[in-house]
Amino acid sequence: MKEEEYRRVTHDLTLAVARPLAAANPGMTFVYVSGEGTDSTGRGRSMWARVKGRTENDLLELPFRAYMFRPGIVQPVRGVPSRTRLYRVLYAVTAPLVPLLRRFAPDLVITSEAFGRAMIAVATPGTEVPGHILRPADINRLGGARTRRN
């Protein structure tokens, strides 16, 4: 995708939804799924990372509680397949490596279940959240990461 189109879909559309929500309910929680490698400085070489970084920064300026989820590798659990064919193929090919990654680099891998639980946790009053930008280790802690297999 060219940068202008990617920005329109990723940044402009997100802010077009977020701004009226923040105005209507500044006490709400807004969760944005970004990505590991996102560039909040806006000076990086990767176009997608700059656009996502600008989106994060603009969301953080709005008057609601905003959390930016930057997952790394998401391991699907409970037999739920991805809707994207390419991801299904990649998951099948890389599945034997996930246990190794979980063992030697546990903070790079999250499960789809921990991901969902962490999103619920940040929206639950009283949950202690480590910051507004959440990386895999934060997501695993908030989501009560489990190492279950499909």
PDB file of C-alpha atoms in Angstrom:
ATOM      1  CA  MET A   1       0.000   0.000   0.000  1.00  0.00           C
ATOM      2  CA  LYS A   2       1.275   3.481  -0.736  1.00  0.00           C
ATOM      3  CA  GLU A   3       1.869   5.729   2.271  1.00  0.00           C
ATOM      4  CA  GLU A   4      -1.046   8.079   1.565  1.00  0.00           C
ATOM      5  CA  GLU A   5      -3.543   5.217   1.390  1.00  0.00           C
ATOM      6  CA  TYR A   6      -2.026   3.460   4.415  1.00  0.00           C
ATOM      7  CA  ARG A   7      -2.201   6.706   6.418  1.00  0.00           C
ATOM      8  CA  ARG A   8      -5.829   7.227   5.406  1.00  0.00           C
ATOM      9  CA  VAL A   9      -6.817   3.728   6.536  1.00  0.00           C
ATOM     10  CA  THR A  10      -4.552   3.456   9.586  1.00  0.00           C
ATOM     11  CA  HIS A  11      -4.383   6.983  10.991  1.00  0.00           C
ATOM     12  CA  ASP A  12      -7.205   9.066   9.565  1.00  0.00           C
ATOM     13  CA  LEU A  13      -9.948   6.474   9.949  1.00  0.00           C
ATOM     14  CA  THR A  14      -8.854   5.608  13.496  1.00  0.00           C
ATOM     15  CA  LEU A  15      -8.870   9.264  14.556  1.00  0.00           C
ATOM     16  CA  ALA A  16     -12.190   9.890  12.776  1.00  0.00           C
ATOM     17  CA  VAL A  17     -13.689   7.274  15.110  1.00  0.00           C
ATOM     18  CA  ALA A  18     -11.676   8.140  18.234  1.00  0.00           C
ATOM     19  CA  ARG A  19     -12.245  11.915  18.326  1.00  0.00           C
ATOM     20  CA  PRO A  20     -16.057  11.830  18.598  1.00  0.00           C
ATOM     21  CA  LEU A  21     -15.852   8.949  21.080  1.00  0.00           C
ATOM     22  CA  ALA A  22     -13.451  10.939  23.276  1.00  0.00           C
ATOM     23  CA  ALA A  23     -15.681  14.005  23.077  1.00  0.00           C
ATOM     24  CA  ALA A  24     -18.790  12.017  23.989  1.00  0.00           C
ATOM     25  CA  ASN A  25     -17.174  10.017  26.791  1.00  0.00           C
ATOM     26  CA  PRO A  26     -13.777  11.213  28.020  1.00  0.00           C
ATOM     27  CA  GLY A  27     -13.860   8.593  30.786  1.00  0.00           C
ATOM     28  CA  MET A  28     -13.817   5.680  28.368  1.00  0.00           C
ATOM     29  CA  THR A  29     -10.946   3.337  27.543  1.00  0.00           C
ATOM     30  CA  PHE A  30      -9.745   3.095  23.946  1.00  0.00           C
ATOM     31  CA  VAL A  31      -7.591   0.171  22.821  1.00  0.00           C
ATOM     32  CA  TYR A  32      -5.523   0.497  19.655  1.00  0.00           C
ATOM     33  CA  VAL A  33      -3.753  -2.527  18.214  1.00  0.00           C
ATOM     34  CA  SER A  34      -0.513  -1.244  16.802  1.00  0.00           C
ATOM     35  CA  GLY A  35       2.543  -3.431  16.333  1.00  0.00           C
ATOM     36  CA  GLU A  36       5.947  -4.233  17.769  1.00  0.00           C
ATOM     37  CA  GLY A  37       8.408  -1.991  15.958  1.00  0.00           C
ATOM     38  CA  THR A  38       6.075   1.014  15.829  1.00  0.00           C
ATOM     39  CA  ASP A  39       8.037   4.273  15.647  1.00  0.00           C
ATOM     40  CA  SER A  40       6.688   6.951  17.986  1.00  0.00           C
ATOM     41  CA  THR A  41       9.400   9.411  16.939  1.00  0.00           C
ATOM     42  CA  GLY A  42       8.149   9.707  13.352  1.00  0.00           C
ATOM     43  CA  ARG A  43      11.727   9.662  12.053  1.00  0.00           C
ATOM     44  CA  GLY A  44      12.188   5.970  11.261  1.00  0.00           C
ATOM     45  CA  ARG A  45      12.671   4.508   7.810  1.00  0.00           C
ATOM     46  CA  SER A  46       9.716   2.145   7.931  1.00  0.00           C
ATOM     47  CA  MET A  47       6.565   3.813   6.584  1.00  0.00           C
ATOM     48  CA  TRP A  48       4.085   1.606   8.442  1.00  0.00           C
ATOM     49  CA  ALA A  49       5.931   2.139  11.745  1.00  0.00           C
ATOM     50  CA  ARG A  50       5.905   5.936  11.351  1.00  0.00           C
ATOM     51  CA  VAL A  51       2.184   6.012  10.493  1.00  0.00           C
ATOM     52  CA  LYS A  52       1.287   3.767  13.423  1.00  0.00           C
ATOM     53  CA  GLY A  53       3.514   5.867  15.704  1.00  0.00           C
ATOM     54  CA  ARG A  54       1.750   9.062  14.656  1.00  0.00           C
ATOM     55  CA  THR A  55      -1.601   7.350  15.215  1.00  0.00           C
ATOM     56  CA  GLU A  56      -0.530   6.302  18.710  1.00  0.00           C
ATOM     57  CA  ASN A  57       0.728   9.790  19.552  1.00  0.00           C
ATOM     58  CA  ASP A  58      -2.490  11.427  18.343  1.00  0.00           C
ATOM     59  CA  LEU A  59      -4.634   8.962  20.302  1.00  0.00           C
ATOM     60  CA  LEU A  60      -2.625   9.621  23.465  1.00  0.00           C
ATOM     61  CA  GLU A  61      -3.452  13.337  23.173  1.00  0.00           C
ATOM     62  CA  LEU A  62      -7.207  12.690  23.327  1.00  0.00           C
ATOM     63  CA  PRO A  63      -9.023  13.006  26.668  1.00  0.00           C
ATOM     64  CA  PHE A  64      -9.751   9.295  27.184  1.00  0.00           C
ATOM     65  CA  ARG A  65      -7.576   6.476  28.536  1.00  0.00           C
ATOM     66  CA  ALA A  66      -5.824   5.098  25.485  1.00  0.00           C
ATOM     67  CA  TYR A  67      -3.701   1.967  25.407  1.00  0.00           C
ATOM     68  CA  MET A  68      -1.493   1.009  22.505  1.00  0.00           C
ATOM     69  CA  PHE A  69      -1.020  -2.729  22.154  1.00  0.00           C
ATOM     70  CA  ARG A  70       2.189  -3.663  20.359  1.00  0.00           C
ATOM     71  CA  PRO A  71       2.047  -7.435  20.074  1.00  0.00           C
ATOM     72  CA  GLY A  72       4.987  -9.312  18.681  1.00  0.00           C
ATOM     73  CA  ILE A  73       4.277 -12.887  17.675  1.00  0.00           C
ATOM     74  CA  VAL A  74       0.686 -13.927  18.362  1.00  0.00           C
ATOM     75  CA  GLN A  75       0.181 -17.651  18.840  1.00  0.00           C
ATOM     76  CA  PRO A  76      -3.415 -18.654  18.119  1.00  0.00           C
ATOM     77  CA  VAL A  77      -4.873 -20.997  20.732  1.00  0.00           C
ATOM     78  CA  ARG A  78      -7.945 -23.159  21.187  1.00  0.00           C
ATOM     79  CA  GLY A  79      -8.013 -24.088  17.511  1.00  0.00           C
ATOM     80  CA  VAL A  80      -9.166 -20.672  16.316  1.00  0.00           C
ATOM     81  CA  PRO A  81      -7.725 -20.154  12.833  1.00  0.00           C
ATOM     82  CA  SER A  82      -6.747 -16.822  11.341  1.00  0.00           C
ATOM     83  CA  ARG A  83      -9.034 -15.516   8.632  1.00  0.00           C
ATOM     84  CA  THR A  84      -5.981 -14.577   6.586  1.00  0.00           C
ATOM     85  CA  ARG A  85      -4.728 -17.462   4.462  1.00  0.00           C
ATOM     86  CA  LEU A  86      -1.122 -16.282   4.532  1.00  0.00           C
ATOM     87  CA  TYR A  87      -1.161 -16.209   8.344  1.00  0.00           C
ATOM     88  CA  ARG A  88      -2.656 -19.705   8.496  1.00  0.00           C
ATOM     89  CA  VAL A  89       0.194 -20.972   6.328  1.00  0.00           C
ATOM     90  CA  LEU A  90       2.812 -19.084   8.366  1.00  0.00           C
ATOM     91  CA  TYR A  91       1.366 -20.429  11.629  1.00  0.00           C
ATOM     92  CA  ALA A  92       1.488 -23.973  10.283  1.00  0.00           C
ATOM     93  CA  VAL A  93       5.083 -23.627   9.083  1.00  0.00           C
ATOM     94  CA  THR A  94       6.393 -21.875  12.194  1.00  0.00           C
ATOM     95  CA  ALA A  95       4.384 -23.859  14.800  1.00  0.00           C
ATOM     96  CA  PRO A  96       7.354 -26.106  15.696  1.00  0.00           C
ATOM     97  CA  LEU A  97       9.448 -23.005  16.518  1.00  0.00           C
ATOM     98  CA  VAL A  98       6.939 -21.407  18.908  1.00  0.00           C
ATOM     99  CA  PRO A  99       7.801 -23.634  21.894  1.00  0.00           C
ATOM    100  CA  LEU A 100      11.471 -22.714  21.413  1.00  0.00           C
ATOM    101  CA  LEU A 101      10.652 -19.018  21.223  1.00  0.00           C
ATOM    102  CA  ARG A 102       8.441 -19.285  24.304  1.00  0.00           C
ATOM    103  CA  ARG A 103      11.283 -20.989  26.180  1.00  0.00           C
ATOM    104  CA  PHE A 104      14.193 -18.767  25.135  1.00  0.00           C
ATOM    105  CA  ALA A 105      12.414 -15.477  24.360  1.00  0.00           C
ATOM    106  CA  PRO A 106       9.130 -15.639  26.301  1.00  0.00           C
ATOM    107  CA  ASP A 107       8.487 -11.930  26.001  1.00  0.00           C
ATOM    108  CA  LEU A 108       8.301 -12.074  22.205  1.00  0.00           C
ATOM    109  CA  VAL A 109       5.330 -14.431  22.017  1.00  0.00           C
ATOM    110  CA  ILE A 110       1.795 -13.854  23.250  1.00  0.00           C
ATOM    111  CA  THR A 111      -1.226 -16.083  22.847  1.00  0.00           C
ATOM    112  CA  SER A 112      -4.449 -14.890  21.300  1.00  0.00           C
ATOM    113  CA  GLU A 113      -6.083 -15.662  24.645  1.00  0.00           C
ATOM    114  CA  ALA A 114      -3.625 -13.523  26.661  1.00  0.00           C
ATOM    115  CA  PHE A 115      -4.094 -10.775  24.078  1.00  0.00           C
ATOM    116  CA  GLY A 116      -7.858 -10.727  24.583  1.00  0.00           C
ATOM    117  CA  ARG A 117      -7.600 -10.963  28.369  1.00  0.00           C
ATOM    118  CA  ALA A 118      -5.138  -8.055  28.456  1.00  0.00           C
ATOM    119  CA  MET A 119      -7.537  -5.905  26.423  1.00  0.00           C
ATOM    120  CA  ILE A 120     -10.288  -6.652  28.915  1.00  0.00           C
ATOM    121  CA  ALA A 121      -7.915  -5.955  31.814  1.00  0.00           C
ATOM    122  CA  VAL A 122      -7.034  -2.420  30.666  1.00  0.00           C
ATOM    123  CA  ALA A 123     -10.734  -1.606  30.376  1.00  0.00           C
ATOM    124  CA  THR A 124     -11.481  -2.987  33.845  1.00  0.00           C
ATOM    125  CA  PRO A 125     -11.488  -0.331  36.581  1.00  0.00           C
ATOM    126  CA  GLY A 126      -8.819  -0.881  39.199  1.00  0.00           C
ATOM    127  CA  THR A 127      -6.418  -2.803  36.985  1.00  0.00           C
ATOM    128  CA  GLU A 128      -2.851  -1.628  37.431  1.00  0.00           C
ATOM    129  CA  VAL A 129      -1.519  -0.990  33.924  1.00  0.00           C
ATOM    130  CA  PRO A 130       2.246  -0.421  33.457  1.00  0.00           C
ATOM    131  CA  GLY A 131       1.827   2.410  30.941  1.00  0.00           C
ATOM    132  CA  HIS A 132      -0.023   3.364  27.800  1.00  0.00           C
ATOM    133  CA  ILE A 133       2.196   1.480  25.359  1.00  0.00           C
ATOM    134  CA  LEU A 134       1.992  -2.241  26.005  1.00  0.00           C
ATOM    135  CA  ARG A 135       4.548  -4.631  24.577  1.00  0.00           C
ATOM    136  CA  PRO A 136       4.436  -8.450  24.615  1.00  0.00           C
ATOM    137  CA  ALA A 137       5.769  -8.791  28.193  1.00  0.00           C
ATOM    138  CA  ASP A 138       3.127  -6.321  29.441  1.00  0.00           C
ATOM    139  CA  ILE A 139       0.408  -8.074  27.457  1.00  0.00           C
ATOM    140  CA  ASN A 140       1.430 -11.440  28.890  1.00  0.00           C
ATOM    141  CA  ARG A 141       1.384 -10.100  32.454  1.00  0.00           C
ATOM    142  CA  LEU A 142      -1.978  -8.385  32.054  1.00  0.00           C
ATOM    143  CA  GLY A 143      -3.470 -11.323  30.196  1.00  0.00           C
ATOM    144  CA  GLY A 144      -2.275 -13.953  32.636  1.00  0.00           C
ATOM    145  CA  ALA A 145      -0.286 -15.685  29.901  1.00  0.00           C
ATOM    146  CA  ARG A 146      -0.659 -19.404  29.659  1.00  0.00           C
ATOM    147  CA  THR A 147       1.493 -21.749  27.661  1.00  0.00           C
ATOM    148  CA  ARG A 148      -1.351 -24.050  26.636  1.00  0.00           C
ATOM    149  CA  ARG A 149      -1.306 -25.593  23.237  1.00  0.00           C
ATOM    150  CA  ASN A 150      -4.201 -25.638  20.779  1.00  0.00           C
TER     151      ASN A 150
END
